[in-house]
mmCIF file of C-alpha atoms in Angstrom:
data_model
loop_
_atom_site.group_PDB
_atom_site.id
_atom_site.type_symbol
_atom_site.label_atom_id
_atom_site.label_comp_id
_atom_site.label_asym_id
_atom_site.label_seq_id
_atom_site.Cartn_x
_atom_site.Cartn_y
_atom_site.Cartn_z
ATOM 1 C CA MET A 1 51.942 162.975 55.617
ATOM 2 C CA ARG A 2 52.626 162.007 52.182
ATOM 3 C CA CYS A 3 53.399 164.440 49.467
ATOM 4 C CA VAL A 4 53.886 164.511 45.725
ATOM 5 C CA ALA A 5 57.689 164.312 46.093
ATOM 6 C CA THR A 6 57.311 160.959 47.963
ATOM 7 C CA VAL A 7 55.192 159.512 45.152
ATOM 8 C CA ILE A 8 57.615 160.646 42.425
ATOM 9 C CA ALA A 9 60.542 159.166 44.363
ATOM 10 C CA ALA A 10 58.736 155.810 44.337
ATOM 11 C CA ILE A 11 58.444 156.003 40.555
ATOM 12 C CA LEU A 12 62.139 156.680 40.163
ATOM 13 C CA MET A 13 63.054 153.749 42.392
ATOM 14 C CA THR A 14 60.914 151.560 40.120
ATOM 15 C CA LEU A 15 62.189 152.866 36.810
ATOM 16 C CA LEU A 16 65.906 153.095 37.582
ATOM 17 C CA THR A 17 66.388 149.312 37.873
ATOM 18 C CA PRO A 18 69.072 148.367 35.261
ATOM 19 C CA VAL A 19 67.175 146.764 32.341
ATOM 20 C CA ALA A 20 67.348 146.712 28.566
ATOM 21 C CA SER A 21 64.613 148.168 26.381
ATOM 22 C CA TYR A 22 63.207 146.751 23.178
ATOM 23 C CA ALA A 23 60.866 147.984 20.451
ATOM 24 C CA GLY A 24 58.781 145.347 18.744
ATOM 25 C CA GLY A 25 61.675 143.024 17.923
ATOM 26 C CA GLY A 26 61.566 140.948 21.094
ATOM 27 C CA CYS A 27 63.954 140.978 24.020
ATOM 28 C CA PRO A 28 67.732 140.453 23.722
ATOM 29 C CA ALA A 29 69.118 136.978 24.365
ATOM 30 C CA GLY A 30 68.951 136.013 28.015
ATOM 31 C CA THR A 31 66.120 138.441 28.816
ATOM 32 C CA THR A 32 62.328 138.428 28.692
ATOM 33 C CA PRO A 33 59.591 141.109 28.929
ATOM 34 C CA ALA A 34 59.091 142.371 32.481
ATOM 35 C CA PRO A 35 55.561 141.815 33.788
ATOM 36 C CA GLY A 36 53.704 145.089 34.222
ATOM 37 C CA VAL A 37 56.183 147.365 32.420
ATOM 38 C CA GLY A 38 55.678 147.597 28.660
ATOM 39 C CA GLY A 39 58.856 147.828 26.609
ATOM 40 C CA ILE A 40 61.197 146.689 29.379
ATOM 41 C CA CYS A 41 63.257 143.479 29.397
ATOM 42 C CA ILE A 42 64.610 141.724 32.471
ATOM 43 C CA PRO A 43 67.296 139.032 32.753
ATOM 44 C CA VAL A 44 66.112 135.426 32.739
ATOM 45 C CA VAL A 45 67.494 133.932 35.959
ATOM 46 C CA ASP A 46 66.512 131.317 38.464
ATOM 47 C CA PRO A 47 64.996 132.673 41.696
ATOM 48 C CA GLY A 48 67.556 133.106 44.428
ATOM 49 C CA THR A 49 70.621 133.434 42.220
ATOM 50 C CA GLY A 50 70.938 137.145 42.904
ATOM 51 C CA GLY A 51 70.151 139.869 40.398
ATOM 52 C CA GLY A 52 67.575 139.729 37.661
ATOM 53 C CA ASN A 53 64.732 140.876 39.895
ATOM 54 C CA THR A 54 62.825 144.012 39.057
ATOM 55 C CA PRO A 55 60.404 145.765 41.414
ATOM 56 C CA ILE A 56 56.982 146.053 39.816
ATOM 57 C CA GLY A 57 54.089 147.948 41.429
ATOM 58 C CA SER A 58 51.176 145.705 42.290
ATOM 59 C CA GLY A 59 48.645 147.761 40.322
ATOM 60 C CA GLY A 60 46.034 146.955 42.945
ATOM 61 C CA GLY A 61 45.853 150.224 44.843
ATOM 62 C CA GLY A 62 47.873 152.054 47.442
ATOM 63 C CA THR A 63 50.611 154.558 46.889
ATOM 64 C CA PRO A 64 53.062 153.322 44.245
ATOM 65 C CA GLY A 65 56.057 151.803 45.967
ATOM 66 C CA GLU A 66 54.107 150.566 49.022
ATOM 67 C CA ASP A 67 53.069 147.137 47.624
ATOM 68 C CA VAL A 68 56.016 146.063 45.478
ATOM 69 C CA CYS A 69 56.533 142.619 43.991
ATOM 70 C CA GLN A 70 59.938 141.201 43.184
ATOM 71 C CA TRP A 71 59.061 139.295 40.015
ATOM 72 C CA THR A 72 61.337 136.403 39.042
ATOM 73 C CA LEU A 73 61.134 133.684 36.444
ATOM 74 C CA ALA A 74 59.417 130.723 38.113
ATOM 75 C CA SER A 75 61.907 127.855 38.249
ATOM 76 C CA PRO A 76 60.974 125.180 37.720
ATOM 77 C CA GLN A 77 57.975 126.257 35.664
ATOM 78 C CA PRO A 78 54.688 124.850 37.056
ATOM 79 C CA PRO A 79 53.331 121.746 35.294
ATOM 80 C CA ALA A 80 50.983 122.297 32.358
ATOM 81 C CA SER A 81 48.030 121.235 34.531
ATOM 82 C CA ASP A 82 48.652 124.039 37.058
ATOM 83 C CA PRO A 83 45.840 126.670 37.103
ATOM 84 C CA ALA A 84 48.562 129.343 37.207
ATOM 85 C CA TRP A 85 48.856 129.017 33.442
ATOM 86 C CA GLY A 86 45.323 130.342 33.052
ATOM 87 C CA GLY A 87 44.779 128.408 29.835
ATOM 88 C CA ASN A 88 48.119 129.502 28.355
ATOM 89 C CA SER A 89 50.794 127.128 27.106
ATOM 90 C CA SER A 90 54.467 126.886 27.979
ATOM 91 C CA ASP A 91 55.079 126.807 24.233
ATOM 92 C CA ASP A 92 53.928 130.437 24.023
ATOM 93 C CA GLY A 93 55.551 132.025 27.058
ATOM 94 C CA LYS A 94 56.683 131.694 30.658
ATOM 95 C CA LEU A 95 55.305 132.239 34.154
ATOM 96 C CA PHE A 96 56.837 134.788 36.487
ATOM 97 C CA LEU A 97 56.448 134.496 40.242
ATOM 98 C CA CYS A 98 55.916 137.134 42.918
ATOM 99 C CA VAL A 99 55.191 136.966 46.641
ATOM 100 C CA LEU A 100 53.907 140.227 48.120
ATOM 101 C CA PRO A 101 55.680 141.081 51.400
ATOM 102 C CA GLY A 102 53.707 139.974 54.423
ATOM 103 C CA THR A 103 51.297 137.708 52.511
ATOM 104 C CA GLY A 104 53.292 134.544 51.799
ATOM 105 C CA THR A 105 50.918 133.890 48.896
ATOM 106 C CA PRO A 106 52.521 133.432 45.464
ATOM 107 C CA THR A 107 51.147 135.265 42.447
ATOM 108 C CA TYR A 108 51.884 134.147 38.892
ATOM 109 C CA ARG A 109 51.829 136.204 35.712
ATOM 110 C CA PHE A 110 52.070 134.777 32.208
ATOM 111 C CA VAL A 111 54.405 136.636 29.826
ATOM 112 C CA PRO A 112 54.211 135.703 26.127
ATOM 113 C CA ASP A 113 57.578 135.118 24.494
ATOM 114 C CA GLY A 114 58.914 138.285 22.867
ATOM 115 C CA GLU A 115 55.781 140.353 23.540
ATOM 116 C CA ALA A 116 55.370 143.414 25.713
ATOM 117 C CA THR A 117 52.843 143.276 28.532
ATOM 118 C CA PRO A 118 50.655 146.287 29.354
ATOM 119 C CA PRO A 119 52.353 148.872 31.570
ATOM 120 C CA ASP A 120 51.700 148.744 35.288
ATOM 121 C CA PRO A 121 48.724 151.103 35.840
ATOM 122 C CA ALA A 122 50.011 152.050 39.303
ATOM 123 C CA VAL A 123 53.185 153.410 37.700
ATOM 124 C CA LEU A 124 51.160 155.353 35.116
ATOM 125 C CA ALA A 125 48.960 156.682 37.932
ATOM 126 C CA ALA A 126 51.999 157.962 39.805
ATOM 127 C CA ARG A 127 53.247 159.599 36.602
ATOM 128 C CA ALA A 128 49.859 161.292 36.122
ATOM 129 C CA LEU A 129 49.885 162.526 39.707
ATOM 130 C CA GLY A 130 53.342 163.972 39.176
ATOM 131 C CA GLN A 131 51.972 165.964 36.222
ATOM 132 C CA LEU A 132 48.850 167.109 38.062
ATOM 133 C CA ARG A 133 49.002 170.671 39.359
ATOM 134 C CA LEU A 134 47.504 170.394 42.824
ATOM 135 C CA THR A 135 45.891 173.627 43.949
ATOM 136 C CA VAL A 136 47.947 176.165 45.898
ATOM 137 C CA PRO A 137 45.390 178.061 48.025
ATOM 138 C CA ASP A 138 45.047 181.835 47.893
ATOM 139 C CA VAL A 139 44.959 182.656 51.611
ATOM 140 C CA HIS A 140 42.359 185.128 52.914
ATOM 141 C CA THR A 141 41.564 186.240 56.471
ATOM 142 C CA ALA A 142 39.209 188.627 58.198
ATOM 143 C CA PRO A 143 40.456 190.849 59.716
ATOM 144 C CA ALA A 144 42.846 191.123 56.769
ATOM 145 C CA SER A 145 46.320 192.627 56.516
ATOM 146 C CA PRO A 146 47.333 195.381 57.058
ATOM 147 C CA SER A 147 44.631 195.447 59.747
ATOM 148 C CA LYS A 148 45.228 193.462 62.933
ATOM 149 C CA THR A 149 43.268 190.625 64.363
ATOM 150 C CA TYR A 150 43.118 190.344 68.148
ATOM 151 C CA VAL A 151 43.598 187.810 70.903
ATOM 152 C CA GLY A 152 40.268 186.116 71.625
ATOM 153 C CA LEU A 153 38.678 187.257 68.351
ATOM 154 C CA GLU A 154 37.431 184.744 65.774
ATOM 155 C CA THR A 155 39.608 185.205 62.692
ATOM 156 C CA TRP A 156 37.838 184.009 59.552
ATOM 157 C CA LEU A 157 39.831 181.854 57.112
ATOM 158 C CA TRP A 158 39.001 181.055 53.501
ATOM 159 C CA MET A 159 40.181 180.521 49.949
ATOM 160 C CA PRO A 160 38.286 181.184 46.693
ATOM 161 C CA SER A 161 35.514 178.597 46.314
ATOM 162 C CA GLU A 162 36.712 177.682 42.808
ATOM 163 C CA GLN A 163 39.966 176.393 44.324
ATOM 164 C CA TRP A 164 38.036 173.750 46.270
ATOM 165 C CA THR A 165 37.517 171.490 43.258
ATOM 166 C CA THR A 166 38.216 167.981 41.987
ATOM 167 C CA LEU A 167 41.211 167.676 39.649
ATOM 168 C CA THR A 168 41.941 165.024 37.008
ATOM 169 C CA LYS A 169 44.884 164.029 34.831
ATOM 170 C CA SER A 170 45.284 161.189 32.319
ATOM 171 C CA VAL A 171 48.397 159.431 31.031
ATOM 172 C CA THR A 172 48.423 157.018 28.089
ATOM 173 C CA ALA A 173 51.024 154.382 27.235
ATOM 174 C CA GLY A 174 50.212 152.245 24.221
ATOM 175 C CA ALA A 175 46.667 150.925 24.603
ATOM 176 C CA THR A 176 46.550 151.734 28.324
ATOM 177 C CA THR A 177 45.114 154.959 29.755
ATOM 178 C CA VAL A 178 45.117 155.774 33.461
ATOM 179 C CA THR A 179 43.135 158.712 34.847
ATOM 180 C CA VAL A 180 43.949 160.082 38.285
ATOM 181 C CA THR A 181 41.268 161.925 40.279
ATOM 182 C CA ALA A 182 42.205 164.155 43.234
ATOM 183 C CA LYS A 183 39.325 165.275 45.462
ATOM 184 C CA PRO A 184 39.942 167.906 48.185
ATOM 185 C CA GLN A 185 39.260 166.516 51.660
ATOM 186 C CA LYS A 186 40.553 169.126 54.099
ATOM 187 C CA VAL A 187 42.655 172.256 54.483
ATOM 188 C CA GLU A 188 45.309 172.428 57.188
ATOM 189 C CA TRP A 189 45.743 176.034 58.338
ATOM 190 C CA LYS A 190 49.001 176.612 60.217
ATOM 191 C CA MET A 191 48.619 179.939 61.954
ATOM 192 C CA GLY A 192 52.051 180.447 63.525
ATOM 193 C CA ALA A 193 50.605 179.965 67.007
ATOM 194 C CA GLY A 194 48.579 176.820 66.470
ATOM 195 C CA SER A 195 46.644 175.223 63.647
ATOM 196 C CA THR A 196 43.156 174.206 62.586
ATOM 197 C CA SER A 197 41.633 171.944 59.925
ATOM 198 C CA CYS A 198 38.668 172.852 57.739
ATOM 199 C CA HIS A 199 36.706 170.615 55.394
ATOM 200 C CA ASP A 200 35.625 173.218 52.894
ATOM 201 C CA ALA A 201 36.934 176.413 51.309
ATOM 202 C CA GLY A 202 35.597 178.535 54.163
ATOM 203 C CA ARG A 203 33.190 181.470 53.955
ATOM 204 C CA PRO A 204 34.376 184.819 52.614
ATOM 205 C CA TRP A 205 33.876 187.864 54.817
ATOM 206 C CA GLN A 206 32.040 190.575 52.903
ATOM 207 C CA THR A 207 32.726 194.009 54.340
ATOM 208 C CA GLY A 208 29.537 195.944 55.011
ATOM 209 C CA LYS A 209 27.323 192.929 54.314
ATOM 210 C CA MET A 210 27.903 190.829 57.427
ATOM 211 C CA SER A 211 26.131 190.910 60.770
ATOM 212 C CA LYS A 212 27.186 189.840 64.248
ATOM 213 C CA THR A 213 25.131 186.663 63.837
ATOM 214 C CA ASP A 214 26.994 185.475 60.720
ATOM 215 C CA ARG A 215 29.164 182.422 61.292
ATOM 216 C CA THR A 216 31.858 180.480 59.457
ATOM 217 C CA SER A 217 32.965 176.854 59.669
ATOM 218 C CA CYS A 218 36.620 177.837 59.209
ATOM 219 C CA LYS A 219 38.145 180.094 61.852
ATOM 220 C CA PHE A 220 40.977 180.434 64.349
ATOM 221 C CA VAL A 221 41.280 182.193 67.713
ATOM 222 C CA TYR A 222 44.699 183.489 68.769
ATOM 223 C CA THR A 223 45.707 183.320 72.428
ATOM 224 C CA ARG A 224 48.819 185.487 72.193
ATOM 225 C CA VAL A 225 50.055 188.538 70.329
ATOM 226 C CA SER A 226 52.549 188.568 67.470
ATOM 227 C CA ASP A 227 54.680 191.409 68.895
ATOM 228 C CA PHE A 228 57.725 189.188 69.411
ATOM 229 C CA GLN A 229 57.642 187.574 65.945
ATOM 230 C CA PRO A 230 59.764 188.699 62.961
ATOM 231 C CA ASP A 231 58.128 191.828 61.533
ATOM 232 C CA LYS A 232 55.685 191.504 64.456
ATOM 233 C CA LYS A 233 53.587 189.072 62.402
ATOM 234 C CA PHE A 234 52.764 185.371 62.507
ATOM 235 C CA THR A 235 53.600 183.458 59.330
ATOM 236 C CA MET A 236 50.634 181.359 58.237
ATOM 237 C CA SER A 237 49.991 178.778 55.529
ATOM 238 C CA ALA A 238 47.184 176.656 54.100
ATOM 239 C CA VAL A 239 47.643 173.205 52.520
ATOM 240 C CA ILE A 240 44.900 171.210 50.802
ATOM 241 C CA THR A 241 44.938 167.438 51.329
ATOM 242 C CA PHE A 242 43.527 165.509 48.377
ATOM 243 C CA ASP A 243 42.060 162.004 48.299
ATOM 244 C CA VAL A 244 43.641 160.452 45.198
ATOM 245 C CA ALA A 245 42.466 157.418 43.216
ATOM 246 C CA TRP A 246 42.871 156.143 39.661
ATOM 247 C CA VAL A 247 40.983 154.160 37.036
ATOM 248 C CA CYS A 248 42.399 152.335 34.038
ATOM 249 C CA SER A 249 40.844 151.929 30.592
ATOM 250 C CA GLY A 250 41.975 149.993 27.549
ATOM 251 C CA ASP A 251 44.508 147.188 28.018
ATOM 252 C CA CYS A 252 44.801 147.075 31.833
ATOM 253 C CA LEU A 253 46.450 144.812 34.387
ATOM 254 C CA ALA A 254 44.110 146.304 37.036
ATOM 255 C CA ASP A 255 40.897 148.324 36.766
ATOM 256 C CA ASP A 256 41.455 150.842 39.539
ATOM 257 C CA GLY A 257 43.424 151.695 42.656
ATOM 258 C CA VAL A 258 43.737 154.075 45.582
ATOM 259 C CA MET A 259 46.761 156.303 46.184
ATOM 260 C CA GLY A 260 45.410 157.765 49.427
ATOM 261 C CA ALA A 261 45.955 161.204 50.929
ATOM 262 C CA VAL A 262 48.306 163.531 49.045
ATOM 263 C CA ASP A 263 49.175 167.081 50.130
ATOM 264 C CA GLY A 264 49.396 169.991 47.729
ATOM 265 C CA LEU A 265 51.813 172.907 48.071
ATOM 266 C CA PRO A 266 51.180 175.592 50.706
ATOM 267 C CA GLY A 267 49.684 179.002 50.155
ATOM 268 C CA ASN A 268 51.440 181.469 52.467
ATOM 269 C CA SER A 269 50.621 184.758 54.172
ATOM 270 C CA SER A 270 51.198 186.603 57.450
ATOM 271 C CA ILE A 271 49.022 188.286 60.040
ATOM 272 C CA SER A 272 49.438 190.744 62.923
ATOM 273 C CA VAL A 273 47.814 189.878 66.239
ATOM 274 C CA GLY A 274 47.262 192.517 68.895
ATOM 275 C CA GLU A 275 45.526 192.691 72.234
ATOM 276 C CA ARG A 276 42.719 195.030 73.134
ATOM 277 C CA GLN A 277 43.199 196.819 76.441
ATOM 278 C CA SER A 278 40.287 196.996 78.859
ATOM 279 C CA VAL A 279 39.821 199.316 81.804
ATOM 280 C CA ASN A 280 38.131 198.105 84.978
ATOM 281 C CA ILE A 281 35.872 200.697 86.583
ATOM 282 C CA SER A 282 34.606 200.358 90.106
ATOM 283 C CA PRO A 283 30.854 200.830 90.567
ATOM 284 C CA LYS A 284 31.719 203.569 93.089
ATOM 285 C CA GLU A 285 33.290 205.568 90.258
ATOM 286 C CA LEU A 286 30.092 205.559 88.180
#
């Protein structure tokens, strides 16, 4: 499973490539603006000479760092009649070349001389996700501590309904704004003696207001006692998995993308599990 730390690590791998920055005055001699990263310059080198490549997220969906292009200055530059220029002129800028791993298909991007391109929206999306506070569930059970639950008994599991909600976060760089949306998809309950997945917040148990016919979609049945655990309790946790996507507005290299499943941080608790003793009585004793 992926987590927020994995996404942030991908950002750092992207941003720590040795480059020079510039601010409106063009790139230093021997460098040119990096496609997809506003304000960053990369060395101008021929492909294959070693160095001068910078990993740039594709901006077309997926977790940042999964689809990574190694952009290099196309050498030789395609002829003026090549559609890769997209109506641009070699007098105004240069074409950079990328081949996504596993595709074999080249992609070109025109970079005007001395001008910054819009930032890669996939990188901004990862930054927004890193700033988003994914919900940590407040764990509730019935029976609830300090009372015991019992082997064979349905133990109800839930979190407050307001914690099962869609979260958003926006990041802006220049004229580019990326908004990340994280929708809860499931909760993984690890019960110390097994686990279960629920696709909602669960139903709260209301003492004195429930009947034997009431049911919940989120429950767990223990098959053994907790007597031999530390403190004679099972440690339990709940983690929400979010479905994360982003949209870009303003000056964008891509309109939207999908970051996939991302886990939040766990909410923790503990529970005691006992066993009810039964006595067998022979009919002759009645």
